[in-house]
Structures are given as C-alpha cells and as structure tokens.
mmCIF file of C-alpha atoms in Angstrom:
data_model
loop_
_atom_site.group_PDB
_atom_site.id
_atom_site.type_symbol
_atom_site.label_atom_id
_atom_site.label_comp_id
_atom_site.label_asym_id
_atom_site.label_seq_id
_atom_site.Cartn_x
_atom_site.Cartn_y
_atom_site.Cartn_z
ATOM 1 C CA MET Q 1 17.042 -19.820 13.287
ATOM 2 C CA MET Q 2 18.489 -17.944 10.046
ATOM 3 C CA PHE Q 3 19.056 -18.863 6.418
ATOM 4 C CA ALA Q 4 21.254 -17.187 3.991
ATOM 5 C CA ALA Q 5 19.486 -15.551 1.209
ATOM 6 C CA GLU Q 6 21.558 -17.802 -1.169
ATOM 7 C CA ALA Q 7 19.901 -20.792 -0.247
ATOM 8 C CA LEU Q 8 16.778 -19.535 -1.733
ATOM 9 C CA GLY Q 9 18.218 -20.368 -4.950
ATOM 10 C CA GLY Q 10 17.069 -19.125 -8.387
ATOM 11 C CA THR Q 11 17.954 -16.407 -10.794
ATOM 12 C CA GLY Q 12 17.751 -12.535 -9.846
ATOM 13 C CA GLU Q 13 15.148 -12.316 -11.846
ATOM 14 C CA SER Q 14 12.808 -15.095 -10.131
ATOM 15 C CA ARG Q 15 13.692 -13.990 -6.612
ATOM 16 C CA HIS Q 16 12.366 -10.647 -7.680
ATOM 17 C CA GLY Q 17 9.149 -12.310 -8.629
ATOM 18 C CA ASP Q 18 8.994 -14.434 -5.481
ATOM 19 C CA ALA Q 19 9.671 -11.166 -3.425
ATOM 20 C CA VAL Q 20 6.698 -9.465 -5.359
ATOM 21 C CA ARG Q 21 4.318 -12.417 -4.344
ATOM 22 C CA TRP Q 22 5.312 -12.170 -0.685
ATOM 23 C CA LEU Q 23 4.218 -8.360 -0.522
ATOM 24 C CA MET Q 24 1.058 -9.170 -2.412
ATOM 25 C CA ASP Q 25 0.154 -11.378 0.335
ATOM 26 C CA MET Q 26 1.515 -9.268 3.024
ATOM 27 C CA ARG Q 27 -1.008 -6.702 1.307
ATOM 28 C CA GLN Q 28 -3.948 -9.036 1.406
ATOM 29 C CA ALA Q 29 -3.389 -10.212 4.864
ATOM 30 C CA VAL Q 30 -3.210 -6.520 6.192
ATOM 31 C CA THR Q 31 -6.544 -5.934 4.485
ATOM 32 C CA GLN Q 32 -8.483 -9.024 5.283
ATOM 33 C CA LEU Q 33 -7.525 -10.512 8.471
ATOM 34 C CA ASN Q 34 -8.675 -9.517 12.007
ATOM 35 C CA TYR Q 35 -5.790 -9.065 14.546
ATOM 36 C CA ARG Q 36 -4.516 -7.017 17.382
ATOM 37 C CA GLY Q 37 -1.229 -6.154 18.864
ATOM 38 C CA VAL Q 38 1.415 -3.406 20.276
ATOM 39 C CA VAL Q 39 3.169 -1.785 17.805
ATOM 40 C CA ALA Q 40 6.479 0.100 18.700
ATOM 41 C CA TYR Q 41 7.544 3.317 16.482
ATOM 42 C CA LEU Q 42 10.945 4.361 16.429
ATOM 43 C CA LYS Q 43 11.154 7.833 14.679
ATOM 44 C CA ASP Q 44 13.553 10.520 15.291
ATOM 45 C CA LYS Q 45 15.097 8.880 18.244
ATOM 46 C CA HIS Q 46 11.817 8.620 20.124
ATOM 47 C CA VAL Q 47 9.939 5.496 20.776
ATOM 48 C CA GLU Q 48 6.110 5.501 20.775
ATOM 49 C CA SER Q 49 4.014 2.450 21.553
ATOM 50 C CA PHE Q 50 0.385 1.808 20.004
ATOM 51 C CA GLN Q 51 -2.376 -0.621 20.565
ATOM 52 C CA LEU Q 52 -3.976 -1.742 17.101
ATOM 53 C CA VAL Q 53 -7.104 -3.643 16.474
ATOM 54 C CA HIS Q 54 -7.896 -4.250 12.868
ATOM 55 C CA ALA Q 55 -11.181 -6.238 11.714
ATOM 56 C CA PHE Q 56 -12.444 -7.150 8.155
ATOM 57 C CA THR Q 57 -16.174 -7.606 8.453
ATOM 58 C CA GLY Q 58 -18.702 -7.414 5.443
ATOM 59 C CA GLY Q 59 -16.090 -6.627 2.953
ATOM 60 C CA THR Q 60 -15.035 -3.388 4.908
ATOM 61 C CA GLU Q 61 -11.899 -2.556 6.862
ATOM 62 C CA HIS Q 62 -12.204 -1.147 10.540
ATOM 63 C CA GLU Q 63 -8.997 -0.099 12.379
ATOM 64 C CA ARG Q 64 -8.086 1.787 15.614
ATOM 65 C CA LEU Q 65 -4.872 2.842 16.694
ATOM 66 C CA VAL Q 66 -4.547 4.012 20.265
ATOM 67 C CA SER Q 67 -1.173 5.750 21.556
ATOM 68 C CA MET Q 68 0.045 4.456 24.891
ATOM 69 C CA ASN Q 69 2.343 7.132 25.652
ATOM 70 C CA THR Q 70 2.516 11.154 25.304
ATOM 71 C CA PRO Q 71 1.400 12.767 23.192
ATOM 72 C CA LEU Q 72 -1.915 10.817 23.331
ATOM 73 C CA ARG Q 73 -3.965 10.502 20.179
ATOM 74 C CA GLU Q 74 -6.205 7.670 18.530
ATOM 75 C CA VAL Q 75 -7.061 7.053 14.971
ATOM 76 C CA VAL Q 76 -10.183 5.499 13.594
ATOM 77 C CA ARG Q 77 -10.583 4.591 10.280
ATOM 78 C CA ASN Q 78 -13.124 2.825 7.980
ATOM 79 C CA ALA Q 79 -14.140 3.090 4.186
ATOM 80 C CA GLU Q 80 -15.946 6.298 4.978
ATOM 81 C CA LYS Q 81 -13.722 8.334 6.799
ATOM 82 C CA VAL Q 82 -10.370 8.674 9.105
ATOM 83 C CA SER Q 83 -10.705 10.562 12.251
ATOM 84 C CA CYS Q 84 -7.471 11.372 14.376
ATOM 85 C CA TYR Q 85 -8.242 12.507 17.984
ATOM 86 C CA PHE Q 86 -5.447 14.539 20.061
ATOM 87 C CA PRO Q 87 -6.840 14.640 23.385
ATOM 88 C CA ASP Q 88 -4.226 16.824 24.811
ATOM 89 C CA THR Q 89 -5.037 19.833 22.465
ATOM 90 C CA LYS Q 90 -8.633 18.777 21.754
ATOM 91 C CA THR Q 91 -8.195 18.670 17.990
ATOM 92 C CA VAL Q 92 -9.618 16.328 15.634
ATOM 93 C CA PHE Q 93 -9.010 15.793 11.994
ATOM 94 C CA VAL Q 94 -11.746 14.126 9.794
ATOM 95 C CA GLU Q 95 -10.946 13.302 6.359
ATOM 96 C CA ASN Q 96 -13.702 11.493 4.427
ATOM 97 C CA LYS Q 97 -13.090 8.702 1.670
ATOM 98 C CA PRO Q 98 -9.512 8.708 2.708
ATOM 99 C CA PRO Q 99 -6.927 7.795 0.094
ATOM 100 C CA ARG Q 100 -5.031 5.665 2.338
ATOM 101 C CA ARG Q 101 -5.377 2.290 3.624
ATOM 102 C CA SER Q 102 -3.247 0.676 6.267
ATOM 103 C CA VAL Q 103 -1.929 2.679 8.774
ATOM 104 C CA LEU Q 104 0.946 0.343 9.253
ATOM 105 C CA LEU Q 105 2.634 0.743 5.639
ATOM 106 C CA GLU Q 106 2.100 2.489 2.268
ATOM 107 C CA LEU Q 107 0.718 -0.399 0.389
ATOM 108 C CA PRO Q 108 0.514 -0.110 -3.337
ATOM 109 C CA GLU Q 109 -2.023 -1.439 -5.614
ATOM 110 C CA ASP Q 110 0.116 -2.678 -8.600
ATOM 111 C CA LEU Q 111 3.580 -3.977 -6.989
ATOM 112 C CA LYS Q 112 4.499 -5.235 -10.685
ATOM 113 C CA GLN Q 113 4.307 -1.534 -11.646
ATOM 114 C CA LEU Q 114 7.080 -0.562 -9.161
ATOM 115 C CA SER Q 115 9.542 -2.811 -10.495
ATOM 116 C CA ARG Q 116 10.337 0.184 -12.648
ATOM 117 C CA HIS Q 117 11.549 1.997 -9.326
ATOM 118 C CA TYR Q 118 12.179 -0.465 -7.144
ATOM 119 C CA ASP Q 119 14.227 -3.588 -6.813
ATOM 120 C CA PHE Q 120 12.489 -6.608 -4.734
ATOM 121 C CA LYS Q 121 14.708 -9.273 -2.952
ATOM 122 C CA LEU Q 122 14.165 -11.938 -0.576
ATOM 123 C CA GLU Q 123 16.710 -11.993 2.204
ATOM 124 C CA ALA Q 124 17.151 -13.843 5.454
ATOM 125 C CA GLN Q 125 14.507 -15.452 7.805
ATOM 126 C CA GLU Q 126 14.233 -14.029 11.182
ATOM 127 C CA TYR Q 127 12.087 -13.915 14.595
ATOM 128 C CA VAL Q 128 10.335 -10.804 15.394
ATOM 129 C CA ALA Q 129 8.124 -11.108 18.279
ATOM 130 C CA GLN Q 130 8.527 -14.732 18.469
ATOM 131 C CA ARG Q 131 6.992 -15.511 14.797
ATOM 132 C CA LEU Q 132 9.359 -16.457 11.967
ATOM 133 C CA SER Q 133 9.378 -13.819 9.354
ATOM 134 C CA GLN Q 134 10.627 -13.489 5.709
ATOM 135 C CA VAL Q 135 12.794 -10.455 5.272
ATOM 136 C CA ILE Q 136 12.506 -8.536 2.220
ATOM 137 C CA SER Q 137 14.678 -5.679 0.801
ATOM 138 C CA ILE Q 138 13.446 -2.773 -1.364
ATOM 139 C CA GLU Q 139 16.136 -1.101 -3.037
ATOM 140 C CA PRO Q 140 15.139 2.120 -5.449
ATOM 141 C CA ARG Q 141 16.574 2.296 -8.856
ATOM 142 C CA ASP Q 142 17.395 6.127 -8.275
ATOM 143 C CA ASP Q 143 17.997 8.553 -5.482
ATOM 144 C CA PHE Q 144 14.530 9.981 -5.520
ATOM 145 C CA ARG Q 145 13.354 7.426 -2.928
ATOM 146 C CA TYR Q 146 14.520 5.755 0.108
ATOM 147 C CA ALA Q 147 15.115 1.870 0.566
ATOM 148 C CA ARG Q 148 13.059 -0.068 2.692
ATOM 149 C CA ARG Q 149 13.322 -3.186 4.830
ATOM 150 C CA ILE Q 150 10.133 -5.562 5.816
ATOM 151 C CA TRP Q 151 9.886 -8.693 7.887
ATOM 152 C CA VAL Q 152 6.669 -10.647 7.012
ATOM 153 C CA ASP Q 153 5.479 -13.413 8.955
ATOM 154 C CA LEU Q 154 5.466 -16.746 7.693
ATOM 155 C CA GLU Q 155 2.267 -17.966 9.109
ATOM 156 C CA SER Q 156 -0.168 -15.059 8.482
ATOM 157 C CA LYS Q 157 1.702 -12.737 6.013
ATOM 158 C CA LEU Q 158 1.461 -9.786 8.145
ATOM 159 C CA PRO Q 159 4.575 -7.329 8.451
ATOM 160 C CA LEU Q 160 5.865 -7.542 11.741
ATOM 161 C CA LYS Q 161 8.897 -5.202 11.291
ATOM 162 C CA PHE Q 162 9.736 -2.215 8.827
ATOM 163 C CA GLU Q 163 12.511 -0.150 8.622
ATOM 164 C CA LEU Q 164 13.111 2.826 6.247
ATOM 165 C CA ILE Q 165 16.711 3.436 5.231
ATOM 166 C CA GLY Q 166 17.985 6.924 4.875
ATOM 167 C CA GLU Q 167 20.558 8.274 2.874
ATOM 168 C CA ASN Q 168 23.493 7.498 4.805
ATOM 169 C CA GLY Q 169 22.208 3.547 4.845
ATOM 170 C CA GLN Q 170 20.967 3.769 8.571
ATOM 171 C CA ALA Q 171 17.285 3.073 9.484
ATOM 172 C CA VAL Q 172 15.871 6.479 10.258
ATOM 173 C CA GLU Q 173 12.567 4.803 11.120
ATOM 174 C CA GLN Q 174 11.306 1.533 12.368
ATOM 175 C CA MET Q 175 7.835 -0.190 13.094
ATOM 176 C CA MET Q 176 7.764 -3.542 15.075
ATOM 177 C CA PHE Q 177 5.180 -5.393 16.443
ATOM 178 C CA THR Q 178 6.188 -6.520 20.072
ATOM 179 C CA SER Q 179 2.927 -8.650 20.414
ATOM 180 C CA LEU Q 180 0.660 -9.862 18.080
ATOM 181 C CA SER Q 181 -2.407 -12.128 17.888
ATOM 182 C CA ILE Q 182 -4.651 -13.084 14.983
ATOM 183 C CA GLU Q 183 -8.376 -13.236 15.771
ATOM 184 C CA GLU Q 184 -11.544 -14.905 14.466
ATOM 185 C CA ILE Q 185 -13.847 -12.021 15.580
ATOM 186 C CA ILE Q 186 -13.114 -8.426 16.905
ATOM 187 C CA PRO Q 187 -16.161 -6.603 18.577
ATOM 188 C CA ASP Q 188 -17.277 -3.662 17.197
ATOM 189 C CA SER Q 189 -16.897 -1.737 20.551
ATOM 190 C CA GLU Q 190 -13.252 -2.315 20.139
ATOM 191 C CA LEU Q 191 -13.374 -0.401 16.873
ATOM 192 C CA ASN Q 192 -14.986 2.423 17.850
ATOM 193 C CA ALA Q 193 -13.235 5.736 19.145
ATOM 194 C CA SER Q 194 -12.968 6.227 22.902
ATOM 195 C CA THR Q 195 -12.582 9.615 22.719
ATOM 196 C CA LYS Q 196 -15.562 11.989 23.244
ATOM 197 C CA VAL Q 197 -15.437 15.125 21.325
ATOM 198 C CA ASP Q 198 -17.434 18.400 22.808
ATOM 199 C CA ALA Q 199 -18.225 20.544 19.780
ATOM 200 C CA PHE Q 200 -17.860 23.649 22.029
ATOM 201 C CA THR Q 201 -14.609 22.721 23.340
ATOM 202 C CA TRP Q 202 -12.767 20.844 20.666
ATOM 203 C CA GLN Q 203 -11.289 22.215 17.360
ATOM 204 C CA VAL Q 204 -12.460 20.203 14.465
ATOM 205 C CA ASN Q 205 -10.684 20.358 11.383
ATOM 206 C CA ARG Q 206 -12.050 18.846 8.203
ATOM 207 C CA ARG Q 207 -10.197 17.561 5.075
ATOM 208 C CA GLU Q 208 -12.712 17.753 2.131
ATOM 209 C CA ALA Q 209 -11.931 16.188 -1.844
ATOM 210 C CA MET Q 210 -11.770 18.797 -4.044
ATOM 211 C CA PRO Q 211 -12.270 18.231 -7.856
ATOM 212 C CA LEU Q 212 -9.358 17.824 -9.935
ATOM 213 C CA ARG Q 213 -10.904 20.611 -12.479
ATOM 214 C CA SER Q 214 -10.353 23.292 -9.657
ATOM 215 C CA LEU Q 215 -6.567 22.676 -9.501
ATOM 216 C CA LYS Q 216 -4.978 26.020 -10.318
ATOM 217 C CA TRP Q 217 -1.649 24.511 -9.630
ATOM 218 C CA ALA Q 218 0.979 22.988 -12.644
ATOM 219 C CA LEU Q 219 3.203 20.406 -11.294
ATOM 220 C CA ARG Q 220 6.106 20.522 -13.871
ATOM 221 C CA SER Q 221 9.171 18.412 -12.346
ATOM 222 C CA VAL Q 222 7.541 15.394 -10.509
ATOM 223 C CA PRO Q 223 9.964 12.733 -10.455
ATOM 224 C CA ASP Q 224 9.044 9.820 -12.808
ATOM 225 C CA GLY Q 225 6.732 7.283 -11.041
ATOM 226 C CA PHE Q 226 5.163 9.784 -8.741
ATOM 227 C CA GLN Q 227 1.294 10.035 -9.364
ATOM 228 C CA MET Q 228 -1.547 12.492 -7.769
ATOM 229 C CA ILE Q 229 -3.355 10.768 -5.053
ATOM 230 C CA SER Q 230 -5.597 13.163 -3.940
ATOM 231 C CA TYR Q 231 -6.240 16.622 -4.211
ATOM 232 C CA THR Q 232 -8.387 18.211 -0.619
ATOM 233 C CA ARG Q 233 -8.780 21.262 1.245
ATOM 234 C CA LEU Q 234 -8.029 21.482 4.816
ATOM 235 C CA ILE Q 235 -10.699 23.447 6.976
ATOM 236 C CA ARG Q 236 -9.385 24.704 10.214
ATOM 237 C CA THR Q 237 -11.866 25.947 12.639
ATOM 238 C CA PRO Q 238 -12.458 28.356 14.442
ATOM 239 C CA THR Q 239 -10.870 30.454 11.267
ATOM 240 C CA GLU Q 240 -12.046 28.371 8.894
ATOM 241 C CA HIS Q 241 -9.092 29.291 7.041
ATOM 242 C CA PRO Q 242 -8.353 26.750 4.024
ATOM 243 C CA VAL Q 243 -5.297 24.972 3.249
ATOM 244 C CA GLU Q 244 -4.852 23.171 0.048
ATOM 245 C CA HIS Q 245 -3.179 19.488 0.035
ATOM 246 C CA ILE Q 246 -2.065 17.537 -3.114
ATOM 247 C CA LEU Q 247 -0.738 14.013 -2.109
ATOM 248 C CA LEU Q 248 1.621 12.374 -4.712
ATOM 249 C CA SER Q 249 2.767 8.763 -4.216
ATOM 250 C CA ASP Q 250 4.852 6.110 -6.365
ATOM 251 C CA GLY Q 251 3.300 3.291 -4.297
ATOM 252 C CA PHE Q 252 5.589 3.244 -1.389
ATOM 253 C CA SER Q 253 6.668 6.790 -0.931
ATOM 254 C CA SER Q 254 4.687 9.679 -0.568
ATOM 255 C CA VAL Q 255 4.844 13.303 -0.887
ATOM 256 C CA SER Q 256 2.546 15.948 0.619
ATOM 257 C CA ILE Q 257 2.404 19.631 -1.391
ATOM 258 C CA TYR Q 258 0.406 22.072 1.220
ATOM 259 C CA ILE Q 259 -0.373 25.295 -0.278
ATOM 260 C CA ASP Q 260 -1.418 28.077 2.091
ATOM 261 C CA GLU Q 261 -2.653 31.829 1.137
ATOM 262 C CA LEU Q 262 -0.743 34.300 3.107
ATOM 263 C CA GLY Q 263 0.285 37.786 3.732
ATOM 264 C CA GLY Q 264 3.548 39.294 4.282
ATOM 265 C CA ASP Q 265 6.974 38.237 3.044
ATOM 266 C CA ILE Q 266 8.238 34.932 3.103
ATOM 267 C CA VAL Q 267 11.713 33.328 3.000
ATOM 268 C CA LYS Q 268 12.215 31.729 -0.309
ATOM 269 C CA GLY Q 269 13.990 28.367 -0.344
ATOM 270 C CA HIS Q 270 13.388 27.530 3.093
ATOM 271 C CA GLN Q 271 14.589 23.790 3.825
ATOM 272 C CA LYS Q 272 14.096 21.413 6.724
ATOM 273 C CA LYS Q 273 15.051 18.013 7.741
ATOM 274 C CA VAL Q 274 13.697 15.781 10.662
ATOM 275 C CA GLY Q 275 14.486 12.228 10.661
ATOM 276 C CA ALA Q 276 13.413 10.977 7.292
ATOM 277 C CA ILE Q 277 11.131 13.778 6.393
ATOM 278 C CA ASN Q 278 12.622 16.169 4.325
ATOM 279 C CA ALA Q 279 10.664 19.590 3.564
ATOM 280 C CA HIS Q 280 11.221 22.460 1.066
ATOM 281 C CA SER Q 281 8.929 25.870 1.137
ATOM 282 C CA ARG Q 282 8.867 28.817 -1.259
ATOM 283 C CA LYS Q 283 6.862 31.721 -1.736
ATOM 284 C CA ILE Q 284 4.719 31.878 -5.043
ATOM 285 C CA ASP Q 285 2.887 35.112 -5.576
ATOM 286 C CA ARG Q 286 0.641 35.392 -2.376
ATOM 287 C CA TYR Q 287 1.002 31.595 -1.211
ATOM 288 C CA LEU Q 288 3.395 29.503 0.633
ATOM 289 C CA VAL Q 289 4.146 26.086 -0.965
ATOM 290 C CA THR Q 290 5.408 23.618 1.352
ATOM 291 C CA VAL Q 291 6.718 20.216 -0.016
ATOM 292 C CA MET Q 292 7.358 17.312 2.283
ATOM 293 C CA GLY Q 293 7.583 13.512 2.411
ATOM 294 C CA GLU Q 294 9.696 10.669 3.694
ATOM 295 C CA VAL Q 295 11.814 11.224 0.394
ATOM 296 C CA PRO Q 296 15.318 12.585 -0.145
ATOM 297 C CA ALA Q 297 16.003 16.090 0.209
ATOM 298 C CA LYS Q 298 16.423 16.205 -3.626
ATOM 299 C CA THR Q 299 12.847 14.925 -4.299
ATOM 300 C CA VAL Q 300 11.003 17.711 -2.164
ATOM 301 C CA GLN Q 301 13.541 19.973 -3.740
ATOM 302 C CA ALA Q 302 12.747 19.054 -7.497
ATOM 303 C CA ILE Q 303 8.822 18.918 -7.139
ATOM 304 C CA ALA Q 304 8.723 22.405 -5.158
ATOM 305 C CA GLY Q 305 10.971 23.964 -7.817
ATOM 306 C CA GLY Q 306 8.204 22.848 -10.478
ATOM 307 C CA VAL Q 307 5.145 23.968 -8.716
ATOM 308 C CA HIS Q 308 3.450 26.907 -10.571
ATOM 309 C CA LEU Q 309 0.321 28.955 -10.556
ATOM 310 C CA GLN Q 310 -1.541 28.551 -13.822
ATOM 311 C CA VAL Q 311 -1.109 31.544 -16.151
ATOM 312 C CA ASN Q 312 -4.555 32.721 -15.986
ATOM 313 C CA ASP Q 313 -4.883 32.935 -11.955
ATOM 314 C CA ALA Q 314 -1.032 34.098 -11.047
ATOM 315 C CA HIS Q 315 -2.124 37.999 -10.752
ATOM 316 C CA ASP Q 316 -5.792 37.528 -9.338
#
C-alpha cells in the first residue's frame, strides 16, 4: 500500500516541520528502545549482513553489532567506550567517551539547526521488512553534502532503511533491516563481546581524547555548518606511533582529518574515491594530512586546502 506525498497536504513549510518531528521521534526510538534485528549494508557493490542488538537500561545505551560474513568483526558500544574487534587480523580498536552514538545513522542533536543546510520532506509510505514506514527525503541546500532518504517505521519509529545519494542521483550506500523485533528486555549476556582478546597475540589500538588547547592545526576553509566534534590521537601497537584525528560533522555528514608525521617525499594533492567516500591527501611540512568522508569531492578538497600548521610550530 502506497500513498502519494501530495496526499499529506499542508504547505511546504508545514511538511518540513512534520518531517523534522518524524526524525526527532526516530532519534529517540533509536536511543531508548530495546530491539534486535538483522541489518544488510550495501556499500561499494558489496553486501554485508550484521546482527544488531540494542538495549537502553538505567539511562544508558548498550549496543552490539556482529558481522555474519567476511570480514568478521564485532562492535560493542556503551556510554564509556566503543570497542571494534577484527578477529581475522587479531586487531582491536578502543575509543573512550566516543562522540558518536548510533552505529546505524548519524543522528544530530538539533535537527532544526540543520534546516539551514538541509530540506526535509515527507514522501510516500512503503513497506520494509513487512513493516509500514514513512519515507523522508533529506536534500542538501548546497553541493557540499549528499542527499539522503530514510524509511521510518510507523509503529516503533525506528529507521528501517537508509539511502545515501551520490552526485549522480543514485544510491551509493544503503542500510536495511531484513528482520526486526522490539523487545521488553535484552539480557546483558547478549550485549557483551563474544571475541576474546589475547594481549600477547592481538594488536590493541587506542583512541585517546586530546585537549583542544594542544591542537596545533588551523582549519581555514571548512564549509558552513561543519563543526569540530572531537580531537583524538590514535595509538597503534606495537610501534606506539600516534596519528592525530579531527572529526568534523554537520549533524548528518561527517569528515575525518588524519594527520600523520612521516619522513620522505609524499605526492601532493592525492585524491581517491571509493563509493560514497572521497579522500584528499597533501603534504604539509613533515606531515601527511588526509581528509576523508561520505561527502562530495569538493568538500574534502576545500577542507584539505585549508589545513595549516600554526605559525609557531611550522618549522620545529
């Protein structure tokens, strides 16, 4: 059963407000409901399936995501940290006090603020995983970000399906629940990591939060709406070689800036595109700066071009 968007009635402004309210309900549902399901991801023409378990207990979120096909991985998240396990390579990434919340979608705190950069519209109602959902389109008001479509379950308000739309108007990334159940209680045993880490054979990579006052980089050409979400340092064992990481986000679209101190010559202006992800690298003094994210190429180019060392550190 499908309804035309025009049947929703109201002015464009009122429909925009209706769509924002749907997304606010979705954000609350993603955070506060107990649910489990199987999620299929289509990315770079490759399909991956995951088992997802989510619980909200004592005012705290707990989440566990386990891959069902190669490459094997497991992600466990709570308010204190996110741990990503890769059994094939015996590698684990640990981040304390993570800035992001849902592993399903980027969910901004202030949707109304995003109206400066995106237009929200209610579209048709469609079935996903045998559940009726409201389709919401998210159109950028400039060409620094991608469009999106989200299918929100009428009953639970959970996102059942998600599409990221590339520059050519085609979906370059999709997420969809193939099965979903809402639970009264999720046992703690289902939220704990099943992967066992051996400190002698596993490589443990830690992401540590850094004070902003220690940031020696200036960002001079960040598109309007993108703000710094976190500044961290990634420490990889056994070399303990640090890589700085600056995370920018406008609420939906996020961009990572990786800064690695290297020796030798590096090709300037190196550009790469994989599916929805664009990346741009350049050498600044003794550092390799790589900007990447699920944003158009011009966005990463602009940000990379504006990264500069503070003057007093440029020739240490």
